[in-house]
Coordinates of C-alpha atoms and ligand atoms in Angstrom, one line a residue:
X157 CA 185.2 18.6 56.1
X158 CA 187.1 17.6 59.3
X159 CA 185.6 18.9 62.3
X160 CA 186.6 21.9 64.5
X161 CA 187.7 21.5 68.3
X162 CA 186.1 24.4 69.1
X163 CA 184.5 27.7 68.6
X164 CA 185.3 31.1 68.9
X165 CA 183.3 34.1 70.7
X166 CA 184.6 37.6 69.7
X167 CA 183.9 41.0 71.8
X168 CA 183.0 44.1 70.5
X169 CA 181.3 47.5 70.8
X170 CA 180.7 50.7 69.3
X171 CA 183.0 52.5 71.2
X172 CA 186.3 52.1 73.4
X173 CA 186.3 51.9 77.3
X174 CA 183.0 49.6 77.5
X175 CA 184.2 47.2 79.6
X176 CA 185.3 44.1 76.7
X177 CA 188.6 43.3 78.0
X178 CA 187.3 43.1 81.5
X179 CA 184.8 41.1 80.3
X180 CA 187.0 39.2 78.2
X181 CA 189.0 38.0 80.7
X182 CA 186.5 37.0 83.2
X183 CA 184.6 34.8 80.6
X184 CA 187.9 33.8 80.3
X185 CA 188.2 32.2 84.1
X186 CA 184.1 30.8 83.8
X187 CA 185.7 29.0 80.4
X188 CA 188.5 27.5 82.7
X189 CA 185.7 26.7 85.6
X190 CA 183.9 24.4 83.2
X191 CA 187.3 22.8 82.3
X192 CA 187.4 24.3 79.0
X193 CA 190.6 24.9 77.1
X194 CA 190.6 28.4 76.3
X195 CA 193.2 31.1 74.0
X196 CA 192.7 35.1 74.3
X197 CA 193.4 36.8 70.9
X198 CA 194.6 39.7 71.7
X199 CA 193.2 41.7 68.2
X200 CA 193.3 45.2 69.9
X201 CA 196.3 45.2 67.8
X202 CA 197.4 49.0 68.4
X203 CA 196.3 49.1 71.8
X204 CA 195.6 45.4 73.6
X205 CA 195.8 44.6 76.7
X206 CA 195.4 41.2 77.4
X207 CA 198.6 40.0 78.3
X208 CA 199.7 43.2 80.2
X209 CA 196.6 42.6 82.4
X210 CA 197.6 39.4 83.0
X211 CA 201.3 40.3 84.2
X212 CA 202.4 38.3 81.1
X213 CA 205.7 38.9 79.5
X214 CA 205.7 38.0 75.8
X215 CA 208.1 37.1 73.6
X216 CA 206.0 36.1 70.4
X217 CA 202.5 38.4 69.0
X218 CA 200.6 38.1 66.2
X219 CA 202.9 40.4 64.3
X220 CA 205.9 37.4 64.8
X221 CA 203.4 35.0 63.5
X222 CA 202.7 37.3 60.1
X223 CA 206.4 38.2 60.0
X224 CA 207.1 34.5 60.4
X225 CA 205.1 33.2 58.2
X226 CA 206.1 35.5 55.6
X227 CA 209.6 34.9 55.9
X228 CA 209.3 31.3 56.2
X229 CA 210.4 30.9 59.6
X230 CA 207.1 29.9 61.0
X231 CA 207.3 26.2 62.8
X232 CA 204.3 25.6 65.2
X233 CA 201.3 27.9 66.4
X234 CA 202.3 26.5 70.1
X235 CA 205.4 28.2 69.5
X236 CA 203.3 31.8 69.2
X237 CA 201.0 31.6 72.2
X238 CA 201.8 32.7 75.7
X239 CA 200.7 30.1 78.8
X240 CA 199.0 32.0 81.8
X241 CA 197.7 29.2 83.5
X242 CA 196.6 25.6 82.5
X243 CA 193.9 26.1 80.7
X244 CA 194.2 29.3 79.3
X245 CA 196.3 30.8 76.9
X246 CA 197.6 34.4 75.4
X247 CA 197.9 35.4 71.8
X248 CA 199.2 38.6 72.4
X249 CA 199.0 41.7 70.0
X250 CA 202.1 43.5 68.7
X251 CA 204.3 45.1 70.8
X252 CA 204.9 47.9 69.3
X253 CA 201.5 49.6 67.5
X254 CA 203.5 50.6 64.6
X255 CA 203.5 47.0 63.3
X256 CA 199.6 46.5 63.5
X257 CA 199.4 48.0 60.5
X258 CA 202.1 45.8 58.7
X259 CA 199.6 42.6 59.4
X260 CA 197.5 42.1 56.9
X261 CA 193.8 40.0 57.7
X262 CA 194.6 36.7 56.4
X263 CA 197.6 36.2 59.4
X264 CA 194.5 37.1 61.5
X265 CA 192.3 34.4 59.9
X266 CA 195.0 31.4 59.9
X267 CA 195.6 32.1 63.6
X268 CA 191.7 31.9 64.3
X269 CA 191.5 29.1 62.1
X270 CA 194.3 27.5 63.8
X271 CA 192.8 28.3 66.8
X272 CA 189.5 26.7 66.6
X273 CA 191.3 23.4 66.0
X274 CA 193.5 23.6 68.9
X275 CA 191.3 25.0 71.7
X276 CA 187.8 24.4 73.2
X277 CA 186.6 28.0 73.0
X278 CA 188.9 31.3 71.8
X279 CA 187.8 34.4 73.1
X280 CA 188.9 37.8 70.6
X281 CA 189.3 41.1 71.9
X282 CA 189.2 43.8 69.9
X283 CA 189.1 47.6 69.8
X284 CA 186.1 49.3 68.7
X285 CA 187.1 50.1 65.5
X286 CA 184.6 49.5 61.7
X287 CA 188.2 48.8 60.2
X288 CA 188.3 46.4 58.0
X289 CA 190.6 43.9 59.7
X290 CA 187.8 43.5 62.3
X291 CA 184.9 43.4 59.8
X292 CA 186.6 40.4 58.5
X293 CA 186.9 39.2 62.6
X294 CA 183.2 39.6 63.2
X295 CA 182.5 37.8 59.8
X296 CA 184.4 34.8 60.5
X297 CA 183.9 34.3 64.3
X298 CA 181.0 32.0 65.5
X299 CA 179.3 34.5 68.1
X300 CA 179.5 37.8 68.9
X301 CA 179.1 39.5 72.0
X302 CA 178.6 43.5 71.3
X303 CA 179.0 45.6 74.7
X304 CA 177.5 48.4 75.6
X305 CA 177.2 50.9 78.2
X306 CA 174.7 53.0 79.7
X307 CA 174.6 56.5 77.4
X308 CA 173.2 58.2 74.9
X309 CA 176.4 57.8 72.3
X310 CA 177.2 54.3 73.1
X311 CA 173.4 53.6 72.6
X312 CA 173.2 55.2 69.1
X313 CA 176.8 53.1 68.1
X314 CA 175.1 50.0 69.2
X315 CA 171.8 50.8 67.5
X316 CA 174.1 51.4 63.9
X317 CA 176.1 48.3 64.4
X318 CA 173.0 46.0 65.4
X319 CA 171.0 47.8 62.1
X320 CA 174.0 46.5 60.0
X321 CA 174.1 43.1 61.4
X322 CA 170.2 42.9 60.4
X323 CA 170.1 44.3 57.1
X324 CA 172.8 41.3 56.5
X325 CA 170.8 39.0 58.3
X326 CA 173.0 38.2 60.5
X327 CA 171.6 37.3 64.2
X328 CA 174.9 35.5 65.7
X329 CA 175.0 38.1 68.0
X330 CA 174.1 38.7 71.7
X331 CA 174.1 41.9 73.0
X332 CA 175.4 42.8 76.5
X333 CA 174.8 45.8 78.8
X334 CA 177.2 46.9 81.4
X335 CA 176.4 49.3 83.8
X336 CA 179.5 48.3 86.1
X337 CA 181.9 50.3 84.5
X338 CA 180.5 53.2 84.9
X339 CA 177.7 53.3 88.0
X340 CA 176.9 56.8 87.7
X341 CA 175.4 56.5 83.9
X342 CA 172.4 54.8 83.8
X343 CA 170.3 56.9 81.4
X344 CA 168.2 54.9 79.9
X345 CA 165.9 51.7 81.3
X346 CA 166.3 48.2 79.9
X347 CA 162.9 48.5 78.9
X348 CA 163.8 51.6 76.9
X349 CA 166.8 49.8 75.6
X350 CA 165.1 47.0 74.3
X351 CA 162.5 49.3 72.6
X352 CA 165.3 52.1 70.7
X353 CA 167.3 49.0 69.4
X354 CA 164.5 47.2 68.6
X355 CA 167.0 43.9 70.1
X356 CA 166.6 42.7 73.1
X357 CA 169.4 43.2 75.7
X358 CA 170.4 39.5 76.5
X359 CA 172.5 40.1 79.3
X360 CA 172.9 42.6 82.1
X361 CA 175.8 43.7 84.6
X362 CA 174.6 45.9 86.7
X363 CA 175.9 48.7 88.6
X364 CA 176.0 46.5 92.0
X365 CA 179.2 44.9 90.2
X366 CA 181.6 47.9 90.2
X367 CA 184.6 46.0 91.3
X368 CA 186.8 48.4 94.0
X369 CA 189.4 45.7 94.0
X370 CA 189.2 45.7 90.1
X371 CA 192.8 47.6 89.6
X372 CA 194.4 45.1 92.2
X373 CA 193.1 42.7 90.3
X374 CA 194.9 44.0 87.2
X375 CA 197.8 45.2 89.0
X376 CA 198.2 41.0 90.4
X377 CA 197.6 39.9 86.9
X378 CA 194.5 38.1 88.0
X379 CA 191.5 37.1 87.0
X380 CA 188.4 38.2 89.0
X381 CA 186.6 35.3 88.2
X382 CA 189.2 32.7 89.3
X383 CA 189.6 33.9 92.4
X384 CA 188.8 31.5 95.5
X385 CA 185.2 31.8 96.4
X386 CA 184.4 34.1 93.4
X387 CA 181.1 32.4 92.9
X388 CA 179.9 33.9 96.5
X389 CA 182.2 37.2 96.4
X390 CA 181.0 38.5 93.6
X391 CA 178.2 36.5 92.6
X392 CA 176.0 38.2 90.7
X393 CA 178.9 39.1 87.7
X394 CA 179.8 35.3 88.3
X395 CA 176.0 34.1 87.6
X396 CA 175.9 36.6 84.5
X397 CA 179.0 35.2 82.7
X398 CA 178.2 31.9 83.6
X399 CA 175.3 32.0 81.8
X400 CA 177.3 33.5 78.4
X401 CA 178.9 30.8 78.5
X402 CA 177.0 27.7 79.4
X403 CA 174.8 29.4 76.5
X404 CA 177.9 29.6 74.1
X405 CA 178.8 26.4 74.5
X406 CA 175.2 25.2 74.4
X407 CA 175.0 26.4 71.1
X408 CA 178.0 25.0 70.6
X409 CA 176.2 21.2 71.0
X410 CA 173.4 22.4 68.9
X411 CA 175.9 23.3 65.6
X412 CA 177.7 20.3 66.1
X413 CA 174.5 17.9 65.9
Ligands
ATP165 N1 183.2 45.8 86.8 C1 184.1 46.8 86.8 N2 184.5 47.4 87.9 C2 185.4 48.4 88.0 N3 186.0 48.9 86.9 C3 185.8 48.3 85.7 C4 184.8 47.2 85.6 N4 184.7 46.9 84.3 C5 185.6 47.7 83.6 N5 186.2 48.5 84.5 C6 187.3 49.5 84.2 O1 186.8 50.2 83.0 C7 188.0 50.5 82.2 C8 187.7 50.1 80.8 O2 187.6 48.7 80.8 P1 188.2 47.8 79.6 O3 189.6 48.2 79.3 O4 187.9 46.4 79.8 O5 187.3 48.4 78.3 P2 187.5 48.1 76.8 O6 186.2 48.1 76.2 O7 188.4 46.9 76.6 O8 188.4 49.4 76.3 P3 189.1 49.6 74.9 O9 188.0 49.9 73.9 O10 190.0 50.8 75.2 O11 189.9 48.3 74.6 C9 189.2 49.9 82.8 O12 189.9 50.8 83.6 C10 188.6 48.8 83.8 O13 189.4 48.6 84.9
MG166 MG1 190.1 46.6 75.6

């Protein structure tokens, strides 16, 4: 079997607004820190965001690709993906919403597939949906990073989608807890966390790392993380997804021994 290039990390949650595009991104930037070559599929396909928060006009999504493929027009993946900077790259989700439902999950799989041959590490956003289409995502990615904030609700959509995983035996997952998103919420202690979901919270933003700036950010099209002296600026978010991803890509050593 010939060896993939890379390996692919998909974000999800049990409900919408938690932060994973955000996040997304800026694990993006750490990815292109450590030199990595890195795509964003964009698989919020009724809603995503990625290339808009990135000032990105594109002219090809993953609808094209399906609609390509199917009408034998497809050439090159290249030809599908949107540049941003040198490192990373944009696979952007439909344009308009009505065609997510027009792509069925295969198209989703070749371009992950394809993916994972092409780049060091793809990141996939998602929306929060059980649907099937991202069923089949969180099945075939490597890793998953589930993100959660600080409330009762979110809490009990984690603790379902964590007792799934389990029952299925399936531990490639690494749960994340964001209280930046929403300062204000902090109802329950890690320690009280950790107990209720009977998983332990592997990594923590905290509240300290409300971003004022962060709708500049969006509004420039930038990344948070890539920004000069981002290390000191906002150093404790910068420590936190540095250390998702020198452990993703640990892991990544380990699986290819
Ligand atoms: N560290 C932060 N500081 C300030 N605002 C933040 C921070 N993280 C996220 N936000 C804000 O929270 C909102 C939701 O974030 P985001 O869109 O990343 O969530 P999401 O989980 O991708 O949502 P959806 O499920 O709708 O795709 C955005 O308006 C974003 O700007
Ligand atoms: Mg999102």
């Amino acid at each position: 079997m010939i060896k993939k290039r890379g390996k692919s990390l998909c974000l999800f949650s049990g409900k919408g607004g938690v932060g994973k595009t955000i996040i997304t991104l800026n694990l993006a930037g750490i990815f292109e820190i450590l030199a990595k070559k890195v795509l964003i599929i964009d698989m919020d396909l009724t809603s995503g965001q990625i290339a808009l928060a990135l000032n990105k006009p594109t002219s090809k999504t993953i609808y094209s690709f399906a609609d390509d493929i199917l009408n034998n027009r497809f050439e090159k993946f290249s030809d599908y993906v949107t540049r941003y900077d040198d490192l990373i790259d944009i696979f952007a989700c439909p344009k308009d919403p009505r065609q997510a439902a027009k792509i069925e999950t295969k198209y989703l799989e070749m371009i992950l597939d394809q993916a994972m041959n092409e780049y060091d590490v793809v990141l996939v956003d998602t929306n929060h949906n059980l649907s099937e289409t991202n069923l089949s995502i969180l099945d075939k990615v490597d890793e998953i990073l589930f993100v959660m904030n600080n409330d009762p609700l979110d809490l009990k959509n984690i603790k379902n989608l964590v007792t799934i995983f389990n029952q299925l035996n399936k531990t490639n997952y690494k749960i994340m807890l964001n209280d930046s998103r929403d300062p204000l919420k902090k109802y329950f202690t890690i320690y009280d966390l950790n107990s209720i979901l009977k998983s332990d919270i592997n990594y923590y933003i905290s509240d300290e790392s409300y971003l004022q700036n962060m709708d500049q950010f969006i509004m420039n099209g930038e990344i948070a993380t890539l920004q000069p002296k981002a290390a000191t600026t906002i150093s404790k978010d910068f420590a936190v997804y540095t250390k998702i991803a020198t452990e993703f890509l640990k892991k990544e050593d380990n699986k290819n021994e």
